[in-house]
PDB file of C-alpha atoms in Angstrom:
ATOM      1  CA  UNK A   1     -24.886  -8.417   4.649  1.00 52.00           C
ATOM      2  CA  UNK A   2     -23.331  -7.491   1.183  1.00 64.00           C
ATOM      3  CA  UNK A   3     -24.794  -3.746   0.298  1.00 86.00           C
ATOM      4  CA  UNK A   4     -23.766  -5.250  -3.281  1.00 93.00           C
ATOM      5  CA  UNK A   5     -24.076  -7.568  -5.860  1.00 94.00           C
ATOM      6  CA  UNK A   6     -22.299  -8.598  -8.409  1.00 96.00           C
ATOM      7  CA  UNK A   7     -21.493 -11.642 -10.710  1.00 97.00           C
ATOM      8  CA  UNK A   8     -18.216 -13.620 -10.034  1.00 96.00           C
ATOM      9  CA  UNK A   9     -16.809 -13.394 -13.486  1.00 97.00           C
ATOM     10  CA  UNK A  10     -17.511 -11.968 -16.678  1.00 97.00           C
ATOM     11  CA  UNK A  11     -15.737 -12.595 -20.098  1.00 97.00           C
ATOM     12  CA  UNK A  12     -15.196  -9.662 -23.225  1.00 97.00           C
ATOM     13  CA  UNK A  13     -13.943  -9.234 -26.247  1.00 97.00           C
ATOM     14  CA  UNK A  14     -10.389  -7.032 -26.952  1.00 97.00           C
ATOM     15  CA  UNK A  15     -12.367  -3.989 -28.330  1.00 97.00           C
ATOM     16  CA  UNK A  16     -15.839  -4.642 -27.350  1.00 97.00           C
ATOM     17  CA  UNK A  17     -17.660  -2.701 -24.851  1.00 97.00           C
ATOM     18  CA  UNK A  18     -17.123  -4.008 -21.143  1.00 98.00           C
ATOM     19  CA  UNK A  19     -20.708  -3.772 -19.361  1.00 98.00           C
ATOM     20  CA  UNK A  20     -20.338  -5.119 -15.479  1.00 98.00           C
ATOM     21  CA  UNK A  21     -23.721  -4.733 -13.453  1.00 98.00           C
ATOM     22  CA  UNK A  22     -24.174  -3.919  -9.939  1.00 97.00           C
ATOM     23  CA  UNK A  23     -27.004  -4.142  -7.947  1.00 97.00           C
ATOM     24  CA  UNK A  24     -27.188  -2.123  -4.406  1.00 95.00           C
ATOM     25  CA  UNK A  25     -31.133  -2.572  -3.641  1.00 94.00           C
ATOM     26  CA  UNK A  26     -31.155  -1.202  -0.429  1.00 91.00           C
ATOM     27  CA  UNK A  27     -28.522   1.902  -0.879  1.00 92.00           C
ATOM     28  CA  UNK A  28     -29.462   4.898   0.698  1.00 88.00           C
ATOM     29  CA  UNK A  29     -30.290   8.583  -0.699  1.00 85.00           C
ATOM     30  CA  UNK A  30     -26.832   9.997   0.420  1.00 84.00           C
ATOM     31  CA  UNK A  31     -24.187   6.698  -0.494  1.00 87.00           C
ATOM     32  CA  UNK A  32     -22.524   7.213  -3.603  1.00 89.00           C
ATOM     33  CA  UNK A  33     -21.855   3.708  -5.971  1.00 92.00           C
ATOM     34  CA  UNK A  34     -18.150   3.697  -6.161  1.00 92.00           C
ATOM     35  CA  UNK A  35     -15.734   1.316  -8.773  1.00 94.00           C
ATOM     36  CA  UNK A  36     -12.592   0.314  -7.970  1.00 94.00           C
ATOM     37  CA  UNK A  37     -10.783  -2.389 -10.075  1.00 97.00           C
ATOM     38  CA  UNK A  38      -7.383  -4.573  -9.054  1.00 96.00           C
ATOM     39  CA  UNK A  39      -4.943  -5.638 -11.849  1.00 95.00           C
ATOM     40  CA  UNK A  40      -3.355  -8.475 -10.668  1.00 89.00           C
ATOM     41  CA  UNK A  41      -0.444  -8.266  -7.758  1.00 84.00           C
ATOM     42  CA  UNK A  42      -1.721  -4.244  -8.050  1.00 91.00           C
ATOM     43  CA  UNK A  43      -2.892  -2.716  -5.239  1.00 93.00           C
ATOM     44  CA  UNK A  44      -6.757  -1.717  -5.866  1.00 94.00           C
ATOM     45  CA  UNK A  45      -7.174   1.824  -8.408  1.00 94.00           C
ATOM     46  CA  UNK A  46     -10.393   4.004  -8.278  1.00 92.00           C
ATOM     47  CA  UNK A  47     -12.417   4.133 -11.542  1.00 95.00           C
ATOM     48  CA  UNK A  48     -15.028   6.243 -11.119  1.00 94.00           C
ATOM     49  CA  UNK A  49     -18.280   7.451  -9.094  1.00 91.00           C
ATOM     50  CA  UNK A  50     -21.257   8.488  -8.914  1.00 92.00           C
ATOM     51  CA  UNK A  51     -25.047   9.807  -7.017  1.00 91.00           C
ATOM     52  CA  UNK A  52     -27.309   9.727  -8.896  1.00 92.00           C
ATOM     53  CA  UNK A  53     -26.842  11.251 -12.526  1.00 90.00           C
ATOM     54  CA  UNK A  54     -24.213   8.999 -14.957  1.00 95.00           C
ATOM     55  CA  UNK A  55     -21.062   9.831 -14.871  1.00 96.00           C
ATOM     56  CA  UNK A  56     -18.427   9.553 -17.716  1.00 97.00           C
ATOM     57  CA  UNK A  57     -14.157  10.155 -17.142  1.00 95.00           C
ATOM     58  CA  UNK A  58     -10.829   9.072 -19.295  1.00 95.00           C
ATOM     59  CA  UNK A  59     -11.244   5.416 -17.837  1.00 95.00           C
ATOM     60  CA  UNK A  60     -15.102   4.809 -17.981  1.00 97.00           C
ATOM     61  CA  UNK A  61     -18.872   5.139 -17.781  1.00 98.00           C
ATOM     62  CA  UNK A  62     -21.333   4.817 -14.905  1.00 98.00           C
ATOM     63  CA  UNK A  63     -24.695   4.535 -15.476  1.00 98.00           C
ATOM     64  CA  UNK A  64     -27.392   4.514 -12.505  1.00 97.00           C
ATOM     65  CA  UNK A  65     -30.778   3.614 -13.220  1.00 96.00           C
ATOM     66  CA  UNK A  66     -33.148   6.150 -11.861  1.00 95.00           C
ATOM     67  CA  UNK A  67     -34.200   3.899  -8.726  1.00 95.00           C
ATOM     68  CA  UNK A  68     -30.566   4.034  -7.623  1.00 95.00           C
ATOM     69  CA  UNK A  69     -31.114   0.486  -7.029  1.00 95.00           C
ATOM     70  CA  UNK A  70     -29.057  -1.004  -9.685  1.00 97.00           C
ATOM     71  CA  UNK A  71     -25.926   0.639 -11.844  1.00 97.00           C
ATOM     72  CA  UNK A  72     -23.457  -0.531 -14.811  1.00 98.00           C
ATOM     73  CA  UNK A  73     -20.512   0.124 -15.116  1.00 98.00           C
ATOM     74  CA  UNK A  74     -19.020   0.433 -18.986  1.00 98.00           C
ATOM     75  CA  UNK A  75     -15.648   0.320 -20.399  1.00 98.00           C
ATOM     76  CA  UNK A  76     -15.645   1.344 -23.717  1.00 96.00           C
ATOM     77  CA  UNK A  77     -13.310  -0.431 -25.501  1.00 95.00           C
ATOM     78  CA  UNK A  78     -11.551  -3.334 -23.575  1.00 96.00           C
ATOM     79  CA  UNK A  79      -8.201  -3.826 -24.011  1.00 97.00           C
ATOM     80  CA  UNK A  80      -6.174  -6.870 -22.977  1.00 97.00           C
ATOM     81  CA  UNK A  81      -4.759  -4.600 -20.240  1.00 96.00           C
ATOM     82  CA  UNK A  82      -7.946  -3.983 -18.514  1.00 97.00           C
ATOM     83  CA  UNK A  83      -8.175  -7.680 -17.296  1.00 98.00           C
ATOM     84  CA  UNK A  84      -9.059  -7.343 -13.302  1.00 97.00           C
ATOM     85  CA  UNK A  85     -11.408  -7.567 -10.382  1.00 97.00           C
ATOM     86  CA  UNK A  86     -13.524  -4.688 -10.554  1.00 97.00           C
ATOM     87  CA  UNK A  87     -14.914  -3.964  -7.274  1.00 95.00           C
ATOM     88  CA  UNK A  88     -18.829  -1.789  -6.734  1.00 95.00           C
ATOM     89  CA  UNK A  89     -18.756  -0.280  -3.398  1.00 92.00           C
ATOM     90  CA  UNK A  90     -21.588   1.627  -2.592  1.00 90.00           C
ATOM     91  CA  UNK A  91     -20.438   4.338   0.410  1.00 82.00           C
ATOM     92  CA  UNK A  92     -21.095   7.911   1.742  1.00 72.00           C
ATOM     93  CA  UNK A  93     -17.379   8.205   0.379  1.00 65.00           C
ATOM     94  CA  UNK A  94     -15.645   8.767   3.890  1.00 65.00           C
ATOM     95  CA  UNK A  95     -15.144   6.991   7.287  1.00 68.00           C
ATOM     96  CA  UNK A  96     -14.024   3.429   8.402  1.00 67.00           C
ATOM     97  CA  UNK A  97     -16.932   1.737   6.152  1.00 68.00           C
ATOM     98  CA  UNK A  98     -16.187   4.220   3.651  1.00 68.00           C
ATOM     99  CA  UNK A  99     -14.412   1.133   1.901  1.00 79.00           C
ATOM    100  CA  UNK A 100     -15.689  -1.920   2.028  1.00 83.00           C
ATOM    101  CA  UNK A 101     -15.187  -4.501  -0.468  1.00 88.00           C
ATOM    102  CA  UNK A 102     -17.013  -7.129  -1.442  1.00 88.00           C
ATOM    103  CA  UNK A 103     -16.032 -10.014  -3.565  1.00 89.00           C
ATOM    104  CA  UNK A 104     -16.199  -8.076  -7.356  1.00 94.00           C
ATOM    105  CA  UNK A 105     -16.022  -9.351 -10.762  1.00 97.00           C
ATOM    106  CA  UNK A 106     -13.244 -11.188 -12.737  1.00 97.00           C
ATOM    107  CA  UNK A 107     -13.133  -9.710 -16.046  1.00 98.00           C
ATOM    108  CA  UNK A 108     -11.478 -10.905 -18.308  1.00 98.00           C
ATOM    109  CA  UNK A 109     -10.492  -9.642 -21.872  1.00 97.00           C
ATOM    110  CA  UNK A 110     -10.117 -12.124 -24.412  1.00 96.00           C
ATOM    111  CA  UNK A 111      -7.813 -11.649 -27.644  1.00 94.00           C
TER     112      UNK A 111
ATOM    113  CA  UNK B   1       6.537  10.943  -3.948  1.00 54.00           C
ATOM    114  CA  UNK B   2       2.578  11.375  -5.729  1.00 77.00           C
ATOM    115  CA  UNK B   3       1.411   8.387  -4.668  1.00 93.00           C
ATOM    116  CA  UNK B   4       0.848   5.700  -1.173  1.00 96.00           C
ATOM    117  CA  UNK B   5       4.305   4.658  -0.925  1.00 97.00           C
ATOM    118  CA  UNK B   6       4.733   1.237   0.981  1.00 97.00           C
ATOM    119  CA  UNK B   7       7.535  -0.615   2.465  1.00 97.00           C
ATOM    120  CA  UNK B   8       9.070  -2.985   2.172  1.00 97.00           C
ATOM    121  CA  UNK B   9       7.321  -4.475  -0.782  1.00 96.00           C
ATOM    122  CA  UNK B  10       8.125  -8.055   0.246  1.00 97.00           C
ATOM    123  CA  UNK B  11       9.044  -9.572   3.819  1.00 98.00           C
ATOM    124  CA  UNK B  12       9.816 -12.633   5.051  1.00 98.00           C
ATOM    125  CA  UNK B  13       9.884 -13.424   8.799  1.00 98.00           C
ATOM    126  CA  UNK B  14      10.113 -16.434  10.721  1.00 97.00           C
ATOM    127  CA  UNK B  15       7.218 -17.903  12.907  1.00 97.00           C
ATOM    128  CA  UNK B  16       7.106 -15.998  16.310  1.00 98.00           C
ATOM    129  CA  UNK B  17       9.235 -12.758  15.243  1.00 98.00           C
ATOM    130  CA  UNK B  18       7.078  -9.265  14.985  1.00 98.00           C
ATOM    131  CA  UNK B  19       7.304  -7.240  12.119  1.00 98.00           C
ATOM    132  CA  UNK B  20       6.489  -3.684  11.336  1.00 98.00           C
ATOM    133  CA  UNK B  21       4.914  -2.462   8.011  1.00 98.00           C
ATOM    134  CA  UNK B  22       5.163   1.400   6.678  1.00 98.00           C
ATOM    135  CA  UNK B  23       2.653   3.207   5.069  1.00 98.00           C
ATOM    136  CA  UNK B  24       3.288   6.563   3.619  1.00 96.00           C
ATOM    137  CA  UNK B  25       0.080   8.278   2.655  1.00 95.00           C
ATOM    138  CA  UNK B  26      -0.223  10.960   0.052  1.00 93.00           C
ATOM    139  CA  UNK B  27       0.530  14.839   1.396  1.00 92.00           C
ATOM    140  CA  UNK B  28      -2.363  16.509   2.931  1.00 89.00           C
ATOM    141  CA  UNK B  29      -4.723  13.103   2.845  1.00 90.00           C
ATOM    142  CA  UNK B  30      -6.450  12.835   6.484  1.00 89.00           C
ATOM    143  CA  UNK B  31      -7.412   9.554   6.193  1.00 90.00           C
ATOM    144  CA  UNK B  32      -5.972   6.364   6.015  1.00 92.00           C
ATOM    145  CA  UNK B  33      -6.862   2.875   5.681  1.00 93.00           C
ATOM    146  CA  UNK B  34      -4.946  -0.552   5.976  1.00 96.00           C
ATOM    147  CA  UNK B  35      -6.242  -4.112   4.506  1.00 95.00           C
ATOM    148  CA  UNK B  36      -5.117  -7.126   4.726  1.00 96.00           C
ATOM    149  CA  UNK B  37      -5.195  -9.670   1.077  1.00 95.00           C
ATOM    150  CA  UNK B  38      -4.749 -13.836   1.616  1.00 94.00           C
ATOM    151  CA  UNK B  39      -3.847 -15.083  -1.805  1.00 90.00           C
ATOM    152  CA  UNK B  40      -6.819 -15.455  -3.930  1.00 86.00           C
ATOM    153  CA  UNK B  41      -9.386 -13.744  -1.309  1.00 88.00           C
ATOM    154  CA  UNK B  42     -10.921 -10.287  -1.103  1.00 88.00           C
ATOM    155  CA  UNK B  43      -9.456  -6.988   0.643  1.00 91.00           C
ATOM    156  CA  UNK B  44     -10.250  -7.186   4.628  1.00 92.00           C
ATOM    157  CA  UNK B  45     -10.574  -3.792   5.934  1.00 91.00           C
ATOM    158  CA  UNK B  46      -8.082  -3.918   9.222  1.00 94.00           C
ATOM    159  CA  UNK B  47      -7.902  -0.394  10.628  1.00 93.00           C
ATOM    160  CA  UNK B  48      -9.036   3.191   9.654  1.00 91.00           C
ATOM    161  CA  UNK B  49      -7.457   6.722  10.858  1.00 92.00           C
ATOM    162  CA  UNK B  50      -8.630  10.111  10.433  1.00 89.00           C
ATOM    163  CA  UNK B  51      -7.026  13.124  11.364  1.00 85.00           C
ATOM    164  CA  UNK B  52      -6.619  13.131  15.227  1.00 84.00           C
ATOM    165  CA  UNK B  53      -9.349  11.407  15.765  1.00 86.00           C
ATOM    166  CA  UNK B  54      -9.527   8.038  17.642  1.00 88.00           C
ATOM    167  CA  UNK B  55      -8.639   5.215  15.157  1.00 91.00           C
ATOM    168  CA  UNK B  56     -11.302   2.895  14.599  1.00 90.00           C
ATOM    169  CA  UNK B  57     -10.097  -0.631  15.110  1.00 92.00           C
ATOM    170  CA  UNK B  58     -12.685  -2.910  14.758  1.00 89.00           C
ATOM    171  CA  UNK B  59     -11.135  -4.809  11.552  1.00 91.00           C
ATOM    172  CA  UNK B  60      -7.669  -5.793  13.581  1.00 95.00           C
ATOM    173  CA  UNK B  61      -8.125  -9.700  13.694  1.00 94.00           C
ATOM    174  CA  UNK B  62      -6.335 -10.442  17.155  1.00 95.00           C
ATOM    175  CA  UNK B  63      -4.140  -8.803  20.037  1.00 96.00           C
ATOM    176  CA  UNK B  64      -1.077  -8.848  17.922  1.00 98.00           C
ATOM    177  CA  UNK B  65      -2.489  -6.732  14.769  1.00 98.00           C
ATOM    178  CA  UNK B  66      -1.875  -2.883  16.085  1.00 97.00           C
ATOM    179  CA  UNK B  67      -0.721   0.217  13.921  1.00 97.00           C
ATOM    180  CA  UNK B  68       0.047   3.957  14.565  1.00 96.00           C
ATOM    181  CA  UNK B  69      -0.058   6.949  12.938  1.00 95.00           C
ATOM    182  CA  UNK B  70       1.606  10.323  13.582  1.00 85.00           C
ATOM    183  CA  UNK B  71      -0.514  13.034  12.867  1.00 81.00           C
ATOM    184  CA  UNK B  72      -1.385  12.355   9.418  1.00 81.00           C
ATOM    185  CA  UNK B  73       1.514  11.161   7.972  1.00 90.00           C
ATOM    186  CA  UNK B  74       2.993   7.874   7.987  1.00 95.00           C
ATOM    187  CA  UNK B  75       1.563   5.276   9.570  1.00 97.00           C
ATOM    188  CA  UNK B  76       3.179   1.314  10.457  1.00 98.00           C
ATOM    189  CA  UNK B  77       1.085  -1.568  11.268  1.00 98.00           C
ATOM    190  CA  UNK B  78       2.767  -4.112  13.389  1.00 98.00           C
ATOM    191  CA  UNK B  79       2.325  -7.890  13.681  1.00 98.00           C
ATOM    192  CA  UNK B  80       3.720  -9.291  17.074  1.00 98.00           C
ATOM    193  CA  UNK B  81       4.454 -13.130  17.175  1.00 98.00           C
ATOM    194  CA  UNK B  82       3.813 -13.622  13.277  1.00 98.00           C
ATOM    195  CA  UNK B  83       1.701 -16.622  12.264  1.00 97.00           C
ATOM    196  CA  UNK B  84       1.805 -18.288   9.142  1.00 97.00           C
ATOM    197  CA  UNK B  85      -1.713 -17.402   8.952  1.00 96.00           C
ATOM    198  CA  UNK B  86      -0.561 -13.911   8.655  1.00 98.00           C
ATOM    199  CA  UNK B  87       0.871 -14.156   5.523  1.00 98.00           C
ATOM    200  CA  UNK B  88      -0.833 -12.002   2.841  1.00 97.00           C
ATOM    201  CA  UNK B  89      -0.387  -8.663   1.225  1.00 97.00           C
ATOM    202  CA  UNK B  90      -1.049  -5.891   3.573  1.00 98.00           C
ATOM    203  CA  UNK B  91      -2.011  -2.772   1.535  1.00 97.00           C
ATOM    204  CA  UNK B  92      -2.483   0.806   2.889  1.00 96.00           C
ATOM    205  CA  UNK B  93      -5.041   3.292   1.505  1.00 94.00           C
ATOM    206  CA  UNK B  94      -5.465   7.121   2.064  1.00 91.00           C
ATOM    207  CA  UNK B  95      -7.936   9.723   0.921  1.00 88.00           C
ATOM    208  CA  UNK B  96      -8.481  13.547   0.939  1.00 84.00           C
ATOM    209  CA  UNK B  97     -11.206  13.282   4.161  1.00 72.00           C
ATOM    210  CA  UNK B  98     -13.971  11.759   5.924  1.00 61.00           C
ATOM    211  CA  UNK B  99     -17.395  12.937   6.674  1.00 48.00           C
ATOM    212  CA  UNK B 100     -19.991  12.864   3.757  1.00 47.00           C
ATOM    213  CA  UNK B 101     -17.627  13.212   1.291  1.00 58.00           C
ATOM    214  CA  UNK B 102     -17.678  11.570  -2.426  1.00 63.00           C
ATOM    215  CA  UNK B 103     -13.651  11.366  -1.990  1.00 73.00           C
ATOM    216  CA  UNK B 104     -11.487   8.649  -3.232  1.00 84.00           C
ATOM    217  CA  UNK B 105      -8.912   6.779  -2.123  1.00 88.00           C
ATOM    218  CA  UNK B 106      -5.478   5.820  -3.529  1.00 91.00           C
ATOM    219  CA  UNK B 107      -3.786   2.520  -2.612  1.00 94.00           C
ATOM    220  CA  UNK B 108      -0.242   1.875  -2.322  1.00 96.00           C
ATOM    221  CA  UNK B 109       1.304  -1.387  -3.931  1.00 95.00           C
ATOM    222  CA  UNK B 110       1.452  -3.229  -0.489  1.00 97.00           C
ATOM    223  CA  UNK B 111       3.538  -5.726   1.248  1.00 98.00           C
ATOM    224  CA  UNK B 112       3.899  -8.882   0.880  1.00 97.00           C
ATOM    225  CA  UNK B 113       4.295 -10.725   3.849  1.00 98.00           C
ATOM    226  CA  UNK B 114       5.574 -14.283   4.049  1.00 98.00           C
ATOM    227  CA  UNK B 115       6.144 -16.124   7.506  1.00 98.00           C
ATOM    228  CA  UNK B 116       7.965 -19.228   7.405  1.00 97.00           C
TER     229      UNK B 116
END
């Protein structure tokens, strides 16, 4: 069974905020909610994560609703560049499951 | 090099000949991970190293998949009596450690294996 959810594809605007939803209903009180995204014919690049408090680098946001069960993550301001599959893994950060991807979301930027 | 340096980045091999992939993880990162990429389908986790421990193999599809690592440095995955099935990009992963650990991992660029 898929720890996460996610929908298949997502469009945004060139400047506009990127909001992708995740939802990881039955994560547990120690697995962090990891991003990952993969540009096309890239191999997959870590985004950010988080526990339970939001989080906030250079690249994005992450916020996790207080239930854990749910998080979004937000790109500020799209850019044509950041067209990709952006992966929600939800992990204790470590081991042979530590990565485990599911199928993600297709955004893509428009012009 | 500062990043998961694979190679080669493209190979093409005929039906029935074995190939060997290299993986060369970042300095001083225990773990390691390989996946395997069909065109247009998701990353499937093949095998996982860490440190000297027992490798955990329970991703490797079939007899022929098998990979190696020394220590924990590079690592090659070989594919004996290559399908065409077995064409896909075969990326390599490695992180700072295992254990409950909010690490993250760093992939390499993969290869791109073709059989013919």
């Amino acid at each position: 069974d898929a720890k996460t959810t996610q929908p298949p594809s997502m469009d945004c605007a060139e400047g506009r905020a990127a909001n992708l939803p995740c939802n990881h209903s039955t994560i547990s009180g120690n697995e962090y909610v990891y991003w990952y995204r993969q540009i096309h014919s890239q191999g997959p690049q870590y985004i950010i994560h988080g526990l339970k408090n939001n989080e906030t680098n250079e690249m994005a946001s992450l916020i996790i609703t207080e239930d854990r069960k749910s998080s979004t993550l937000i790109l500020p301001h799209a850019t044509l560049r950041d067209t990709a599959v952006y992966y929600c893994i939800v992990s204790l950060g470590g081991g042979a499951d530590g990565l485990t991807f599911g199928k993600g979301t297709h955004l893509i930027i428009q012009p | 090099g500062a990043g998961v340096s694979q190679s080669p980045s493209n190979k093409v091999t005929e039906k029935g000949k074995d190939v060997e992939l290299r993986c060369d993880p970042i300095s001083g990162h225990t773990a390691l991970y390989w996946y395997r990429q069909r065109l247009g389908q998701g990353l499937e986790f093949l095998i996982y190293f860490q440190g000297n421990s027992a490798p955990d193999k329970s991703g490797l599809p079939s007899d022929r998949f098998s990979a190696e690592r020394t220590g924990e440095s590079v690592s090659t995955l070989t594919i004996q009596r290559t399908q065409q099935e077995d064409s896909a990009v075969y990326l390599c992963a490695s992180s700072l450690g295992d254990l409950i650990m909010n690490t993250e991992a760093f992939f390499g660029q993969g290869t791109r294996l073709t059989v013919v």
